[in-house]
Amino acid sequence: MSTIRMRAAALALTGAGAAALVACGSSQTVGTGPAGSSSPPAEHVLEMIVRLAAERVMTADTVAAAKWGTTQPIDDPSREKTVLDSAASQAAKLGIDRATVQRIFKDQIAANKDVQRALYAQWQQHPAEQPTHRPDLATQVRPVLDRVDSQLLTAIQLAQPLLSRPDCDELLERGKATTVQAMSLDAIHRSGLDQALAHTCPAR
């Protein structure tokens, strides 16, 4: 199975898991998660963001494969603006701080592009790894990104009280370690995940 197909399979599984986490937490108030509490533990709420960020980073493989060998650039300012504007609009409806959403989504977009660039460099050095199939951005990539972005907004909404906590960085790092291991992320995607979460906690 090709790298793209393996990652696509992992992507589908991750999406199901993240969706379950978001669905579980969306009807609950964030708490510290003591025994018997109905609130999801704080680390689980931040792990939702980490898992969804990782899933979004992994879509870079398919995006890069779609653009590889074409004149379509990695940077797409028009599409990026659409994503940011949509996120801001949805944030207003959900009562999420606009600045929080903007900084997190800007990091998500930057990370995705950097992973694409890293994949391009790898494919240039190792021609045997170059994609042999060109996915369709409109039908195979954007629906996945739209779903992830929607779930990410819900996760940010749930995590808002945690993002300014002194232990935000620590909880985020725990979530990253768990996610990297669970999803078997390689160096390129680990770096992408770090960038995607660079400013999730305001003090970072």
PDB file of C-alpha atoms in Angstrom:
ATOM      1  CA  MET A   1       0.000   0.000   0.000  1.00  0.00           C
ATOM      2  CA  SER A   2       1.385   3.449  -0.889  1.00  0.00           C
ATOM      3  CA  THR A   3       2.225   6.070   1.716  1.00  0.00           C
ATOM      4  CA  ILE A   4      -0.729   8.177   0.574  1.00  0.00           C
ATOM      5  CA  ARG A   5      -3.157   5.270   0.906  1.00  0.00           C
ATOM      6  CA  MET A   6      -1.809   4.274   4.326  1.00  0.00           C
ATOM      7  CA  ARG A   7      -2.147   7.801   5.579  1.00  0.00           C
ATOM      8  CA  ALA A   8      -5.644   8.047   4.100  1.00  0.00           C
ATOM      9  CA  ALA A   9      -6.661   4.975   6.085  1.00  0.00           C
ATOM     10  CA  ALA A  10      -5.148   6.398   9.245  1.00  0.00           C
ATOM     11  CA  LEU A  11      -6.890   9.678   8.502  1.00  0.00           C
ATOM     12  CA  ALA A  12     -10.288   8.016   8.406  1.00  0.00           C
ATOM     13  CA  LEU A  13      -9.675   6.244  11.715  1.00  0.00           C
ATOM     14  CA  THR A  14      -8.407   9.402  13.356  1.00  0.00           C
ATOM     15  CA  GLY A  15     -11.419  11.327  12.127  1.00  0.00           C
ATOM     16  CA  ALA A  16     -13.756   8.829  13.724  1.00  0.00           C
ATOM     17  CA  GLY A  17     -11.890   8.978  17.019  1.00  0.00           C
ATOM     18  CA  ALA A  18     -11.700  12.748  17.088  1.00  0.00           C
ATOM     19  CA  ALA A  19     -15.365  13.045  16.180  1.00  0.00           C
ATOM     20  CA  ALA A  20     -16.239  10.786  19.093  1.00  0.00           C
ATOM     21  CA  LEU A  21     -14.145  12.877  21.468  1.00  0.00           C
ATOM     22  CA  VAL A  22     -15.769  16.093  20.286  1.00  0.00           C
ATOM     23  CA  ALA A  23     -19.253  14.583  20.447  1.00  0.00           C
ATOM     24  CA  CYS A  24     -18.568  13.316  23.957  1.00  0.00           C
ATOM     25  CA  GLY A  25     -17.301  16.646  25.187  1.00  0.00           C
ATOM     26  CA  SER A  26     -19.696  18.987  23.362  1.00  0.00           C
ATOM     27  CA  SER A  27     -22.522  18.401  25.824  1.00  0.00           C
ATOM     28  CA  GLN A  28     -20.343  18.629  28.914  1.00  0.00           C
ATOM     29  CA  THR A  29     -18.688  21.372  30.895  1.00  0.00           C
ATOM     30  CA  VAL A  30     -14.913  21.203  31.026  1.00  0.00           C
ATOM     31  CA  GLY A  31     -13.634  20.235  34.438  1.00  0.00           C
ATOM     32  CA  THR A  32     -10.684  18.621  36.102  1.00  0.00           C
ATOM     33  CA  GLY A  33     -12.116  15.138  35.583  1.00  0.00           C
ATOM     34  CA  PRO A  34     -12.213  13.617  39.080  1.00  0.00           C
ATOM     35  CA  ALA A  35     -13.680  10.164  39.572  1.00  0.00           C
ATOM     36  CA  GLY A  36     -17.440  10.241  39.131  1.00  0.00           C
ATOM     37  CA  SER A  37     -17.395  13.605  37.373  1.00  0.00           C
ATOM     38  CA  SER A  38     -19.378  14.008  34.165  1.00  0.00           C
ATOM     39  CA  SER A  39     -16.815  16.501  32.861  1.00  0.00           C
ATOM     40  CA  PRO A  40     -14.088  15.278  30.493  1.00  0.00           C
ATOM     41  CA  PRO A  41     -10.592  15.628  32.007  1.00  0.00           C
ATOM     42  CA  ALA A  42      -8.776  18.771  30.896  1.00  0.00           C
ATOM     43  CA  GLU A  43      -6.072  16.764  29.123  1.00  0.00           C
ATOM     44  CA  HIS A  44      -8.729  14.997  27.052  1.00  0.00           C
ATOM     45  CA  VAL A  45     -10.194  18.304  25.915  1.00  0.00           C
ATOM     46  CA  LEU A  46      -6.810  19.569  24.730  1.00  0.00           C
ATOM     47  CA  GLU A  47      -6.106  16.178  23.185  1.00  0.00           C
ATOM     48  CA  MET A  48      -9.119  16.767  20.943  1.00  0.00           C
ATOM     49  CA  ILE A  49      -7.318  19.795  19.514  1.00  0.00           C
ATOM     50  CA  VAL A  50      -4.059  17.864  19.167  1.00  0.00           C
ATOM     51  CA  ARG A  51      -5.708  14.921  17.396  1.00  0.00           C
ATOM     52  CA  LEU A  52      -7.569  17.172  14.977  1.00  0.00           C
ATOM     53  CA  ALA A  53      -4.431  19.227  14.319  1.00  0.00           C
ATOM     54  CA  ALA A  54      -2.572  16.001  13.534  1.00  0.00           C
ATOM     55  CA  GLU A  55      -5.320  14.889  11.191  1.00  0.00           C
ATOM     56  CA  ARG A  56      -5.212  18.256   9.447  1.00  0.00           C
ATOM     57  CA  VAL A  57      -1.417  18.024   9.130  1.00  0.00           C
ATOM     58  CA  MET A  58      -1.774  14.594   7.541  1.00  0.00           C
ATOM     59  CA  THR A  59      -4.027  15.967   4.815  1.00  0.00           C
ATOM     60  CA  ALA A  60      -0.923  17.723   3.518  1.00  0.00           C
ATOM     61  CA  ASP A  61       0.139  14.398   1.942  1.00  0.00           C
ATOM     62  CA  THR A  62      -2.957  14.325  -0.235  1.00  0.00           C
ATOM     63  CA  VAL A  63      -2.802  18.050  -1.001  1.00  0.00           C
ATOM     64  CA  ALA A  64       0.851  17.741  -2.026  1.00  0.00           C
ATOM     65  CA  ALA A  65       0.069  14.723  -4.213  1.00  0.00           C
ATOM     66  CA  ALA A  66      -2.733  16.689  -5.872  1.00  0.00           C
ATOM     67  CA  LYS A  67      -0.421  19.596  -6.686  1.00  0.00           C
ATOM     68  CA  TRP A  68       2.751  17.641  -7.476  1.00  0.00           C
ATOM     69  CA  GLY A  69       3.759  17.980 -11.118  1.00  0.00           C
ATOM     70  CA  THR A  70       1.275  20.786 -11.771  1.00  0.00           C
ATOM     71  CA  THR A  71       1.599  24.569 -11.896  1.00  0.00           C
ATOM     72  CA  GLN A  72      -0.598  24.949  -8.843  1.00  0.00           C
ATOM     73  CA  PRO A  73       1.487  26.527  -6.054  1.00  0.00           C
ATOM     74  CA  ILE A  74       1.566  25.359  -2.466  1.00  0.00           C
ATOM     75  CA  ASP A  75       0.631  28.846  -1.302  1.00  0.00           C
ATOM     76  CA  ASP A  76      -3.001  29.665  -2.035  1.00  0.00           C
ATOM     77  CA  PRO A  77      -3.805  33.044  -0.427  1.00  0.00           C
ATOM     78  CA  SER A  78      -7.367  33.085  -1.719  1.00  0.00           C
ATOM     79  CA  ARG A  79      -8.206  29.674  -0.274  1.00  0.00           C
ATOM     80  CA  GLU A  80      -6.415  30.510   2.979  1.00  0.00           C
ATOM     81  CA  LYS A  81      -8.490  33.682   3.343  1.00  0.00           C
ATOM     82  CA  THR A  82     -11.661  31.680   2.752  1.00  0.00           C
ATOM     83  CA  VAL A  83     -10.707  29.228   5.510  1.00  0.00           C
ATOM     84  CA  LEU A  84      -9.836  31.997   7.970  1.00  0.00           C
ATOM     85  CA  ASP A  85     -12.981  33.998   7.178  1.00  0.00           C
ATOM     86  CA  SER A  86     -15.167  30.917   7.562  1.00  0.00           C
ATOM     87  CA  ALA A  87     -13.514  30.032  10.870  1.00  0.00           C
ATOM     88  CA  ALA A  88     -14.027  33.573  12.155  1.00  0.00           C
ATOM     89  CA  SER A  89     -17.683  33.513  11.123  1.00  0.00           C
ATOM     90  CA  GLN A  90     -18.307  30.185  12.840  1.00  0.00           C
ATOM     91  CA  ALA A  91     -16.382  31.350  15.905  1.00  0.00           C
ATOM     92  CA  ALA A  92     -18.757  34.284  16.292  1.00  0.00           C
ATOM     93  CA  LYS A  93     -21.734  31.915  16.225  1.00  0.00           C
ATOM     94  CA  LEU A  94     -20.133  29.616  18.800  1.00  0.00           C
ATOM     95  CA  GLY A  95     -19.031  32.423  21.075  1.00  0.00           C
ATOM     96  CA  ILE A  96     -15.327  31.694  20.640  1.00  0.00           C
ATOM     97  CA  ASP A  97     -12.753  34.449  20.969  1.00  0.00           C
ATOM     98  CA  ARG A  98     -11.893  35.580  17.424  1.00  0.00           C
ATOM     99  CA  ALA A  99      -8.199  36.153  18.190  1.00  0.00           C
ATOM    100  CA  THR A 100      -7.893  32.616  19.558  1.00  0.00           C
ATOM    101  CA  VAL A 101      -9.415  31.099  16.439  1.00  0.00           C
ATOM    102  CA  GLN A 102      -7.320  33.240  14.111  1.00  0.00           C
ATOM    103  CA  ARG A 103      -3.997  32.356  15.731  1.00  0.00           C
ATOM    104  CA  ILE A 104      -4.784  28.632  15.875  1.00  0.00           C
ATOM    105  CA  PHE A 105      -6.046  28.415  12.303  1.00  0.00           C
ATOM    106  CA  LYS A 106      -3.141  30.456  10.941  1.00  0.00           C
ATOM    107  CA  ASP A 107      -0.785  27.927  12.513  1.00  0.00           C
ATOM    108  CA  GLN A 108      -2.807  25.048  11.044  1.00  0.00           C
ATOM    109  CA  ILE A 109      -2.525  26.523   7.553  1.00  0.00           C
ATOM    110  CA  ALA A 110       1.196  27.307   7.878  1.00  0.00           C
ATOM    111  CA  ALA A 111       1.918  23.791   9.155  1.00  0.00           C
ATOM    112  CA  ASN A 112       0.069  22.166   6.278  1.00  0.00           C
ATOM    113  CA  LYS A 113       2.075  24.165   3.745  1.00  0.00           C
ATOM    114  CA  ASP A 114       5.387  23.406   5.436  1.00  0.00           C
ATOM    115  CA  VAL A 115       4.614  19.676   5.391  1.00  0.00           C
ATOM    116  CA  GLN A 116       3.815  19.957   1.686  1.00  0.00           C
ATOM    117  CA  ARG A 117       7.168  21.651   1.078  1.00  0.00           C
ATOM    118  CA  ALA A 118       8.970  18.971   3.069  1.00  0.00           C
ATOM    119  CA  LEU A 119       7.241  16.255   1.054  1.00  0.00           C
ATOM    120  CA  TYR A 120       8.188  17.991  -2.202  1.00  0.00           C
ATOM    121  CA  ALA A 121      11.836  18.038  -1.091  1.00  0.00           C
ATOM    122  CA  GLN A 122      11.672  14.363  -0.118  1.00  0.00           C
ATOM    123  CA  TRP A 123      10.081  13.372  -3.414  1.00  0.00           C
ATOM    124  CA  GLN A 124      12.698  15.306  -5.359  1.00  0.00           C
ATOM    125  CA  GLN A 125      15.486  13.470  -3.529  1.00  0.00           C
ATOM    126  CA  HIS A 126      13.770  10.087  -3.735  1.00  0.00           C
ATOM    127  CA  PRO A 127      11.904   9.788  -7.060  1.00  0.00           C
ATOM    128  CA  ALA A 128      10.649   6.310  -6.187  1.00  0.00           C
ATOM    129  CA  GLU A 129       8.509   7.879  -3.444  1.00  0.00           C
ATOM    130  CA  GLN A 130       6.829  10.351  -5.753  1.00  0.00           C
ATOM    131  CA  PRO A 131       3.023   9.994  -5.919  1.00  0.00           C
ATOM    132  CA  THR A 132       1.677   8.117  -8.895  1.00  0.00           C
ATOM    133  CA  HIS A 133      -1.927   9.193  -8.400  1.00  0.00           C
ATOM    134  CA  ARG A 134      -3.244  12.773  -8.384  1.00  0.00           C
ATOM    135  CA  PRO A 135      -6.138  13.160  -5.902  1.00  0.00           C
ATOM    136  CA  ASP A 136      -8.861  15.675  -6.603  1.00  0.00           C
ATOM    137  CA  LEU A 137      -8.665  18.641  -4.231  1.00  0.00           C
ATOM    138  CA  ALA A 138     -12.339  19.533  -4.526  1.00  0.00           C
ATOM    139  CA  THR A 139     -13.773  16.065  -3.873  1.00  0.00           C
ATOM    140  CA  GLN A 140     -11.095  14.217  -1.897  1.00  0.00           C
ATOM    141  CA  VAL A 141      -9.383  16.873   0.203  1.00  0.00           C
ATOM    142  CA  ARG A 142     -11.600  19.853   0.947  1.00  0.00           C
ATOM    143  CA  PRO A 143     -14.504  17.834   2.391  1.00  0.00           C
ATOM    144  CA  VAL A 144     -12.041  16.300   4.865  1.00  0.00           C
ATOM    145  CA  LEU A 145     -10.573  19.704   5.725  1.00  0.00           C
ATOM    146  CA  ASP A 146     -14.041  21.205   6.141  1.00  0.00           C
ATOM    147  CA  ARG A 147     -14.996  18.432   8.571  1.00  0.00           C
ATOM    148  CA  VAL A 148     -11.780  18.728  10.541  1.00  0.00           C
ATOM    149  CA  ASP A 149     -12.093  22.517  10.720  1.00  0.00           C
ATOM    150  CA  SER A 150     -15.657  22.251  12.008  1.00  0.00           C
ATOM    151  CA  GLN A 151     -14.634  19.737  14.684  1.00  0.00           C
ATOM    152  CA  LEU A 152     -11.595  21.839  15.554  1.00  0.00           C
ATOM    153  CA  LEU A 153     -13.803  24.846  16.231  1.00  0.00           C
ATOM    154  CA  THR A 154     -15.951  22.758  18.563  1.00  0.00           C
ATOM    155  CA  ALA A 155     -12.825  21.525  20.352  1.00  0.00           C
ATOM    156  CA  ILE A 156     -11.528  25.096  20.718  1.00  0.00           C
ATOM    157  CA  GLN A 157     -14.888  26.130  22.130  1.00  0.00           C
ATOM    158  CA  LEU A 158     -14.643  23.392  24.767  1.00  0.00           C
ATOM    159  CA  ALA A 159     -11.001  24.165  25.514  1.00  0.00           C
ATOM    160  CA  GLN A 160     -11.342  27.943  25.898  1.00  0.00           C
ATOM    161  CA  PRO A 161     -11.208  27.887  29.725  1.00  0.00           C
ATOM    162  CA  LEU A 162      -8.026  25.779  29.572  1.00  0.00           C
ATOM    163  CA  LEU A 163      -5.999  27.812  27.112  1.00  0.00           C
ATOM    164  CA  SER A 164      -5.057  30.484  29.648  1.00  0.00           C
ATOM    165  CA  ARG A 165      -4.290  28.014  32.453  1.00  0.00           C
ATOM    166  CA  PRO A 166      -0.675  27.789  33.670  1.00  0.00           C
ATOM    167  CA  ASP A 167      -0.589  24.081  32.801  1.00  0.00           C
ATOM    168  CA  CYS A 168      -1.862  24.556  29.229  1.00  0.00           C
ATOM    169  CA  ASP A 169       1.579  23.876  27.735  1.00  0.00           C
ATOM    170  CA  GLU A 170       2.055  20.784  29.871  1.00  0.00           C
ATOM    171  CA  LEU A 171      -1.345  19.350  28.938  1.00  0.00           C
ATOM    172  CA  LEU A 172      -0.737  20.107  25.288  1.00  0.00           C
ATOM    173  CA  GLU A 173       2.631  18.344  25.342  1.00  0.00           C
ATOM    174  CA  ARG A 174       1.031  15.266  26.900  1.00  0.00           C
ATOM    175  CA  GLY A 175      -1.571  15.259  24.155  1.00  0.00           C
ATOM    176  CA  LYS A 176       1.122  15.586  21.509  1.00  0.00           C
ATOM    177  CA  ALA A 177       3.135  12.689  22.912  1.00  0.00           C
ATOM    178  CA  THR A 178       0.066  10.459  22.988  1.00  0.00           C
ATOM    179  CA  THR A 179      -0.994  11.465  19.490  1.00  0.00           C
ATOM    180  CA  VAL A 180       2.450  11.068  17.921  1.00  0.00           C
ATOM    181  CA  GLN A 181       2.666   7.536  19.282  1.00  0.00           C
ATOM    182  CA  ALA A 182      -0.919   6.569  18.462  1.00  0.00           C
ATOM    183  CA  MET A 183      -0.695   7.862  14.898  1.00  0.00           C
ATOM    184  CA  SER A 184       2.936   6.819  14.299  1.00  0.00           C
ATOM    185  CA  LEU A 185       3.847  10.259  12.984  1.00  0.00           C
ATOM    186  CA  ASP A 186       7.190  10.528  11.216  1.00  0.00           C
ATOM    187  CA  ALA A 187       9.628  13.435  11.586  1.00  0.00           C
ATOM    188  CA  ILE A 188       7.959  15.542   8.888  1.00  0.00           C
ATOM    189  CA  HIS A 189       4.517  15.239  10.428  1.00  0.00           C
ATOM    190  CA  ARG A 190       5.777  15.615  14.005  1.00  0.00           C
ATOM    191  CA  SER A 191       7.363  18.894  12.973  1.00  0.00           C
ATOM    192  CA  GLY A 192       4.126  19.883  11.274  1.00  0.00           C
ATOM    193  CA  LEU A 193       2.153  19.082  14.410  1.00  0.00           C
ATOM    194  CA  ASP A 194       4.499  21.211  16.509  1.00  0.00           C
ATOM    195  CA  GLN A 195       3.929  24.136  14.168  1.00  0.00           C
ATOM    196  CA  ALA A 196       0.175  23.563  14.011  1.00  0.00           C
ATOM    197  CA  LEU A 197      -0.001  23.907  17.810  1.00  0.00           C
ATOM    198  CA  ALA A 198       2.661  26.596  18.205  1.00  0.00           C
ATOM    199  CA  HIS A 199       0.316  29.280  19.547  1.00  0.00           C
ATOM    200  CA  THR A 200      -2.581  27.221  20.925  1.00  0.00           C
ATOM    201  CA  CYS A 201      -1.687  28.348  24.444  1.00  0.00           C
ATOM    202  CA  PRO A 202      -1.460  32.178  24.280  1.00  0.00           C
ATOM    203  CA  ALA A 203       1.870  32.374  26.088  1.00  0.00           C
ATOM    204  CA  ARG A 204       3.590  30.023  23.636  1.00  0.00           C
TER     205      ARG A 204
END
